[in-house]
mmCIF file of C-alpha atoms and ligand atoms in Angstrom:
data_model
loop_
_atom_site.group_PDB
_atom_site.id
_atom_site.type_symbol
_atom_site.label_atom_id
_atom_site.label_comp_id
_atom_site.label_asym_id
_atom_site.label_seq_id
_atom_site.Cartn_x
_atom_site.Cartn_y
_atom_site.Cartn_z
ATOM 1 C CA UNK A 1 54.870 45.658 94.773
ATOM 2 C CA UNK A 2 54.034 43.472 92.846
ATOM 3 C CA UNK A 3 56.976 40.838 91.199
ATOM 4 C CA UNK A 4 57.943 41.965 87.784
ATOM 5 C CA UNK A 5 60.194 39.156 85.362
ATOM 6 C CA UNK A 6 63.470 41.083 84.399
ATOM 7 C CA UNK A 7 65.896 39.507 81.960
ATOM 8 C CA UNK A 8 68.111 42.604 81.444
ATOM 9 C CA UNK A 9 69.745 41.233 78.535
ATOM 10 C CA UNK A 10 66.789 39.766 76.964
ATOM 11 C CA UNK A 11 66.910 40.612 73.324
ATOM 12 C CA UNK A 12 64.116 42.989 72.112
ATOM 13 C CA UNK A 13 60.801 42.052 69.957
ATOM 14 C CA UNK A 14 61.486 45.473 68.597
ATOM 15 C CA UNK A 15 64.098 47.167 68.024
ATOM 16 C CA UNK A 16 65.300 50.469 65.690
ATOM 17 C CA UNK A 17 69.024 50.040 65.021
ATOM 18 C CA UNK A 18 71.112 53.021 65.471
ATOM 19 C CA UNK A 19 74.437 51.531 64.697
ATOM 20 C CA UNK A 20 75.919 48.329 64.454
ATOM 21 C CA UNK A 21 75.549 47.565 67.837
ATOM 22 C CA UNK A 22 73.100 50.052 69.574
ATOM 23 C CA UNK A 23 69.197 50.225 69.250
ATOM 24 C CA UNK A 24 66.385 52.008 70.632
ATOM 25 C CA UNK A 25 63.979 50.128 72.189
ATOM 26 C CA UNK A 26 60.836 50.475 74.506
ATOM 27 C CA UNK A 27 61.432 50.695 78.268
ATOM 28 C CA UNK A 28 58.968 49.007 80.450
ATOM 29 C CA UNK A 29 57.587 48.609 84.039
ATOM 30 C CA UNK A 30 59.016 45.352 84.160
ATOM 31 C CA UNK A 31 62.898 46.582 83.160
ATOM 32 C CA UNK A 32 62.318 48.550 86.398
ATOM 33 C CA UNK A 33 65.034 46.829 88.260
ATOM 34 C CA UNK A 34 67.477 47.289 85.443
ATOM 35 C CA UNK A 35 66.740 51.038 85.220
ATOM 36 C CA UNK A 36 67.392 51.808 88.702
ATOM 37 C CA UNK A 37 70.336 50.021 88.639
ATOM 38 C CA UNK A 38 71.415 52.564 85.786
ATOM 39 C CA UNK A 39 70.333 55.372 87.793
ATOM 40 C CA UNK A 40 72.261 54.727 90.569
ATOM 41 C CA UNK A 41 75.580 54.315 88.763
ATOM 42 C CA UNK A 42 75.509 57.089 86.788
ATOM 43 C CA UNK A 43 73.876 59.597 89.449
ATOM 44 C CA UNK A 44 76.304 61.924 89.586
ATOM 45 C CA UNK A 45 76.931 62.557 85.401
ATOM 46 C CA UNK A 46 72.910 62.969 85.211
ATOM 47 C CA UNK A 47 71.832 64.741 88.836
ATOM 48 C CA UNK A 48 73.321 68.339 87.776
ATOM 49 C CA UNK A 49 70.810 68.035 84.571
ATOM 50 C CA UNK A 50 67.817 65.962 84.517
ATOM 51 C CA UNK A 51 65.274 65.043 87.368
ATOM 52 C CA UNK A 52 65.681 61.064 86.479
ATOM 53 C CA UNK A 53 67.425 60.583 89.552
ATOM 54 C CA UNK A 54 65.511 63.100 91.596
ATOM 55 C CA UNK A 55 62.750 60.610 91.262
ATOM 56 C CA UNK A 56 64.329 57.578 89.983
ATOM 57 C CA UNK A 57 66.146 56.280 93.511
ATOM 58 C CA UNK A 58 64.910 52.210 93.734
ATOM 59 C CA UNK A 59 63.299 49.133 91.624
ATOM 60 C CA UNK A 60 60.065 50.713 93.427
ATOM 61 C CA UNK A 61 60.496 54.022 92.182
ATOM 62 C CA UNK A 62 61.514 53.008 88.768
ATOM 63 C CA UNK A 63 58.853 50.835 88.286
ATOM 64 C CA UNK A 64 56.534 53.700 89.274
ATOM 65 C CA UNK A 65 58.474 56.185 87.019
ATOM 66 C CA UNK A 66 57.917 53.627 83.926
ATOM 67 C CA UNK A 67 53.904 52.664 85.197
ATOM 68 C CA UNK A 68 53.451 56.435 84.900
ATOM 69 C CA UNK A 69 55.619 56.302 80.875
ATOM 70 C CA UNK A 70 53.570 53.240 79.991
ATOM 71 C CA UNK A 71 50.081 54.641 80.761
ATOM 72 C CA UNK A 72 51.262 58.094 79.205
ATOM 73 C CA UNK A 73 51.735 55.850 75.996
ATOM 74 C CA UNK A 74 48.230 54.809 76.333
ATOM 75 C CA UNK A 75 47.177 58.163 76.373
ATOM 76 C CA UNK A 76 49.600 59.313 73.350
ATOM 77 C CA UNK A 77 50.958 62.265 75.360
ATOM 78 C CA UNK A 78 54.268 60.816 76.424
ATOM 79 C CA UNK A 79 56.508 57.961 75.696
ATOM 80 C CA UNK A 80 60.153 56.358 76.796
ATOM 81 C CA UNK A 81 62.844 54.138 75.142
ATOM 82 C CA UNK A 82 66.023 52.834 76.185
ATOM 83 C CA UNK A 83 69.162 53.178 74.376
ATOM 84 C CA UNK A 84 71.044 49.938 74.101
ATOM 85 C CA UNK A 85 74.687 48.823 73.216
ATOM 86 C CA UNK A 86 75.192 45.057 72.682
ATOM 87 C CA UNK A 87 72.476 44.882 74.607
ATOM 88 C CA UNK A 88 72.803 47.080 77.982
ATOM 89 C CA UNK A 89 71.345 49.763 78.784
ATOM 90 C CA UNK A 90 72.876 53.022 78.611
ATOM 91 C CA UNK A 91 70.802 55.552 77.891
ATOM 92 C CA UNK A 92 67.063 56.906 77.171
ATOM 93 C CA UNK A 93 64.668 59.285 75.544
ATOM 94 C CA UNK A 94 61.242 60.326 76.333
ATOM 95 C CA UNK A 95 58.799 62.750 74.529
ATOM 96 C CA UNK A 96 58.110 64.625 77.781
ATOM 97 C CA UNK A 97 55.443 66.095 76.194
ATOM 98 C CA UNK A 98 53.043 64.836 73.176
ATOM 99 C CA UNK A 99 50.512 67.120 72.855
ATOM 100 C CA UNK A 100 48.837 66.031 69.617
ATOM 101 C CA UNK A 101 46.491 68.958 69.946
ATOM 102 C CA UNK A 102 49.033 71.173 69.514
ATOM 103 C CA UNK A 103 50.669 69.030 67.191
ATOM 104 C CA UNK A 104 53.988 69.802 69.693
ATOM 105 C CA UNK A 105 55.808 67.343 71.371
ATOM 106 C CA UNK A 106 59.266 67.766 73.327
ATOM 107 C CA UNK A 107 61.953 65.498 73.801
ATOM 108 C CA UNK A 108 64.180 64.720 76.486
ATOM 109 C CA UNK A 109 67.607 62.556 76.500
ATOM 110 C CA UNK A 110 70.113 60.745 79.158
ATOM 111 C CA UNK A 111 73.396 58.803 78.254
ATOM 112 C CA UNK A 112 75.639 57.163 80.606
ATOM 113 C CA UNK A 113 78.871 58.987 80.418
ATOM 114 C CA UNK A 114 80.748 56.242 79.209
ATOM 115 C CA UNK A 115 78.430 55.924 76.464
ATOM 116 C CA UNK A 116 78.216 59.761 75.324
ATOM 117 C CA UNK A 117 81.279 61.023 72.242
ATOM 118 C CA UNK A 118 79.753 57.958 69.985
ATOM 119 C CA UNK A 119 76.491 60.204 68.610
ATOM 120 C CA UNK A 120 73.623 57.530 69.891
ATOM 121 C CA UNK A 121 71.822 60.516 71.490
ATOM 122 C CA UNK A 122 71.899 62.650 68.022
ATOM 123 C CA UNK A 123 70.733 59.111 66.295
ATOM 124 C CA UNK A 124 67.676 58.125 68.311
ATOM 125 C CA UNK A 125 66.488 61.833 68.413
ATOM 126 C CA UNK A 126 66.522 61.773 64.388
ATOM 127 C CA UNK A 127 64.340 58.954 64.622
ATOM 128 C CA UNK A 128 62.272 60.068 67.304
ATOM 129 C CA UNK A 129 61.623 63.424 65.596
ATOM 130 C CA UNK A 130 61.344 61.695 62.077
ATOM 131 C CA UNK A 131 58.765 59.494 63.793
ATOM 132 C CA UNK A 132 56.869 62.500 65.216
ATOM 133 C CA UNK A 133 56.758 64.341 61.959
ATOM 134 C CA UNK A 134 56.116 61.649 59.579
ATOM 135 C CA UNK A 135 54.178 59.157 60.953
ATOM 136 C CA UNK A 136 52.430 61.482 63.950
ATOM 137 C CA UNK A 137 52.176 65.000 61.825
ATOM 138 C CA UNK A 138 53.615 66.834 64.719
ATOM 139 C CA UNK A 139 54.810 70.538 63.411
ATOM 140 C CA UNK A 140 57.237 71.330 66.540
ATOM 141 C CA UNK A 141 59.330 69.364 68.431
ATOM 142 C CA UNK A 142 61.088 71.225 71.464
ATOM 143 C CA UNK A 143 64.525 70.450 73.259
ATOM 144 C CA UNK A 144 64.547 72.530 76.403
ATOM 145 C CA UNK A 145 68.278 72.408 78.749
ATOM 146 C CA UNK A 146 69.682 74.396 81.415
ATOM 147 C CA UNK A 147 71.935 77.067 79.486
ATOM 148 C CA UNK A 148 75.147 75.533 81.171
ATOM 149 C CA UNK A 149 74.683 72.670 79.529
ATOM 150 C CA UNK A 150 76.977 72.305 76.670
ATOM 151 C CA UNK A 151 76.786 68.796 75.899
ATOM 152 C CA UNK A 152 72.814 68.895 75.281
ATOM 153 C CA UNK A 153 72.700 72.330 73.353
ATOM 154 C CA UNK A 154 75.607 70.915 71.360
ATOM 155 C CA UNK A 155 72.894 68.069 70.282
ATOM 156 C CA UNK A 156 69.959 70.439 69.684
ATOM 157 C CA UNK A 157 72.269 72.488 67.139
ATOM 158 C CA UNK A 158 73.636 69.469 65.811
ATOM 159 C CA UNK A 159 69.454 68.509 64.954
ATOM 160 C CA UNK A 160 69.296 71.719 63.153
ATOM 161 C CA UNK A 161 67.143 72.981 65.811
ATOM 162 C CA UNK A 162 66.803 76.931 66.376
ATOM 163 C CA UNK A 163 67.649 78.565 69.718
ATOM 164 C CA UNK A 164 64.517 80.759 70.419
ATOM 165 C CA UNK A 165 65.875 82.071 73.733
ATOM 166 C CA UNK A 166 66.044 81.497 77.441
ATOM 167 C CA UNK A 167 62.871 81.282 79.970
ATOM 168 C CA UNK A 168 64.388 82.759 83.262
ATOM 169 C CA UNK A 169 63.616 81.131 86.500
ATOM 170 C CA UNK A 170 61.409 78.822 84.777
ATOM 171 C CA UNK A 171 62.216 75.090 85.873
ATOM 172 C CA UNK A 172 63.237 73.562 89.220
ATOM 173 C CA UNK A 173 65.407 70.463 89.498
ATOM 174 C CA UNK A 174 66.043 69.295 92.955
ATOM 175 C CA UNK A 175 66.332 72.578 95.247
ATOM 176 C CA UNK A 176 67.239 74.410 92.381
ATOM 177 C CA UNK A 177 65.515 77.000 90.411
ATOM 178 C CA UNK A 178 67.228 77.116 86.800
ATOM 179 C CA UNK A 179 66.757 78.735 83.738
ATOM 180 C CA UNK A 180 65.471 77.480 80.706
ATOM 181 C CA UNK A 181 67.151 77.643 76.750
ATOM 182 C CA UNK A 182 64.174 76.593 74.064
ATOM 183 C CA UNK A 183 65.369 75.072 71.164
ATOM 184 C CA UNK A 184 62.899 73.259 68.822
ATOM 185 C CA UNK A 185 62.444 72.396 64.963
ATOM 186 C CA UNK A 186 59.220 72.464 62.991
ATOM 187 C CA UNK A 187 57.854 70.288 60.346
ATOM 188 C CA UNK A 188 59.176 72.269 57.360
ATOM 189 C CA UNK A 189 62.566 72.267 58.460
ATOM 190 C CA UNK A 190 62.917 69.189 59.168
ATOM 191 C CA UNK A 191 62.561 67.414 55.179
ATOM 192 C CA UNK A 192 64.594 64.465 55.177
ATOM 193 C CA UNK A 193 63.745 61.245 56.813
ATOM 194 C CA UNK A 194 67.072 59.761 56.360
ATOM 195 C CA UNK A 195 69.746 62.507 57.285
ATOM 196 C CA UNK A 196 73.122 61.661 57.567
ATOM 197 C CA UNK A 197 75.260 62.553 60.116
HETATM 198 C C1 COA B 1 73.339 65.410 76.732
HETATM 199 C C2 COA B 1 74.031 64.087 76.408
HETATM 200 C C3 COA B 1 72.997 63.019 76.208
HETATM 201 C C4 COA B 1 74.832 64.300 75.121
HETATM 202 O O1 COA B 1 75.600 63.127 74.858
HETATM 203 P P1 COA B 1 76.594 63.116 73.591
HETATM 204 O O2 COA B 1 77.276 61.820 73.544
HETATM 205 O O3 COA B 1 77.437 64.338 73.609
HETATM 206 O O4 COA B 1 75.596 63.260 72.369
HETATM 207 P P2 COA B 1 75.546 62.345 71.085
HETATM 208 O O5 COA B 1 75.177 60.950 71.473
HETATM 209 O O6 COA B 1 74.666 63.037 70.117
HETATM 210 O O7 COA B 1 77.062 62.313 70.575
HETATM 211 C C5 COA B 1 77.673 63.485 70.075
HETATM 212 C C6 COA B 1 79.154 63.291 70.169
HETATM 213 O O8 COA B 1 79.503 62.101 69.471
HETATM 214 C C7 COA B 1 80.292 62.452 68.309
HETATM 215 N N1 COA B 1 79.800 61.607 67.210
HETATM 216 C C8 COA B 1 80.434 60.471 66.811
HETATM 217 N N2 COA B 1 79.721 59.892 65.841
HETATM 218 C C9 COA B 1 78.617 60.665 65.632
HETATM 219 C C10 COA B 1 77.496 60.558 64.748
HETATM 220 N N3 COA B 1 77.365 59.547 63.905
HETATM 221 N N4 COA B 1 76.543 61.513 64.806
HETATM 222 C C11 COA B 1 76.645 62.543 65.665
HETATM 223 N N5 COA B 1 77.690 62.686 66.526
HETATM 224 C C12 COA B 1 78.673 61.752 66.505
HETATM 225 C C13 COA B 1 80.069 63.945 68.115
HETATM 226 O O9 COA B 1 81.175 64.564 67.484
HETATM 227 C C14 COA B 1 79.931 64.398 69.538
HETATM 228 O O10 COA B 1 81.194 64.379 70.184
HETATM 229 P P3 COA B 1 81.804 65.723 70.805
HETATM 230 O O11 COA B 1 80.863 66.180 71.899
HETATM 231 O O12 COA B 1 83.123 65.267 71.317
HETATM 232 O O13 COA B 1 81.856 66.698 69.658
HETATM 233 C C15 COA B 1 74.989 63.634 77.546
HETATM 234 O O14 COA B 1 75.969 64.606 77.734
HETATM 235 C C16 COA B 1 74.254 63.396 78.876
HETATM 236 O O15 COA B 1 73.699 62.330 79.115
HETATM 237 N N6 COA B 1 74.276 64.419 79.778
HETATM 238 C C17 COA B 1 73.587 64.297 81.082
HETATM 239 C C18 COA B 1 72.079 64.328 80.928
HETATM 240 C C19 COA B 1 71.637 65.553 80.169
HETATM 241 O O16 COA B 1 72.195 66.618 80.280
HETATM 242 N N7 COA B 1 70.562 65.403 79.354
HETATM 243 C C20 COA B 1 70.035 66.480 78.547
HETATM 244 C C21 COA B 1 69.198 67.367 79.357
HETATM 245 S S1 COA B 1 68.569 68.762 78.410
#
């Protein structure tokens, strides 16, 4: 592999502030180290939930996980960002899925635990999903989570998303089959660009 310069606590040429002292930012190949790192402390809050560290389990791994984001950007049908407070990372998003076609996209969302009560998730998805509406002219964006999951349906509802129902059987996350709960909000619902809390 090849070397990659990582200066985790480089400051970011661009940044969207979502409070005083957390941003979303881009996540790239060469912040690979720093994401595994992530990863493997908080393995066990993210494991029961999301594949990230199904797939995520070394700098090698993460810097193929974040090749595979970057040239999904290229393509416009899938992008990540790290969530940042004073500057470490402790948390992401991705659009899983940006299907322009479609004019659909779905979003996806991780958070350190010691990170999660302060509403950075709730923040960068109102961005993201003002982003895809405004500026991209998407009409849906989806939130899918396992029905046990409290803490991520609690962050759909709090979008003003709709619960549409629950896909049985339909995803698999390590040796696990697991239901699926669709959530998702369309263009017309979704009016203002700056909501408040
Ligand atoms: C899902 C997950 C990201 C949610 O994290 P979270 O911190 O609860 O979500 P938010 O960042 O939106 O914060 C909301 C909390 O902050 C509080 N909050 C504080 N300020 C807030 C603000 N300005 N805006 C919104 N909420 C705010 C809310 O009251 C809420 O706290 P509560 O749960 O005690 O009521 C987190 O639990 C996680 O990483 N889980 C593991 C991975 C996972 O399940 N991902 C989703 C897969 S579908």
């Amino acid at each position: 592999m090849r070397e990659l310069a990582s200066e985790p606590s480089a400051p970011s040429l661009l940044a969207h502030r979502l409070t005083d002292d957390a941003t979303l930012e881009a996540l790239e190949p060469w912040q690979a180290a720093e994401l595994a790192k992530f990863v493997a402390a908080n393995k066990a809050h993210l494991d029961p939930w999301i594949p990230l560290g199904h797939v995520v389990h070394d700098e090698e791994t993460a810097e193929r996980f974040l090749r595979a984001y970057a040239e999904r950007a290229a393509r416009d049908d899938g992008r990540i960002y790290a969530i940042r407070s004073a500057g470490e990372l402790v948390g992401g998003t991705v659009f899983r899925r940006f299907e322009y076609d479609r004019r659909t996209c779905e979003i996806g969302v991780w958070l350190a635990a010691s990170a999660t009560g302060r509403g950075l998730i709730t923040l960068a998805c109102r961005a993201m999903i003002d982003w895809a509406v405004h500026a991209r002219g998407m009409l849906r964006v989806e939130w899918q989570a396992n029905p046990a999951n409290t803490a991520s349906i609690a962050v759909a509802r709090r979008l003003g998303m709709t619960r549409e129902g629950v896909l049985r059987s339909a995803s698999r996350l390590g040796d696990r089959q697991q239901d699926v709960e669709m959530w998702s909000i369309l263009a017309e619902e979704w009016s203002s660009p700056q909501r408040l809390p």
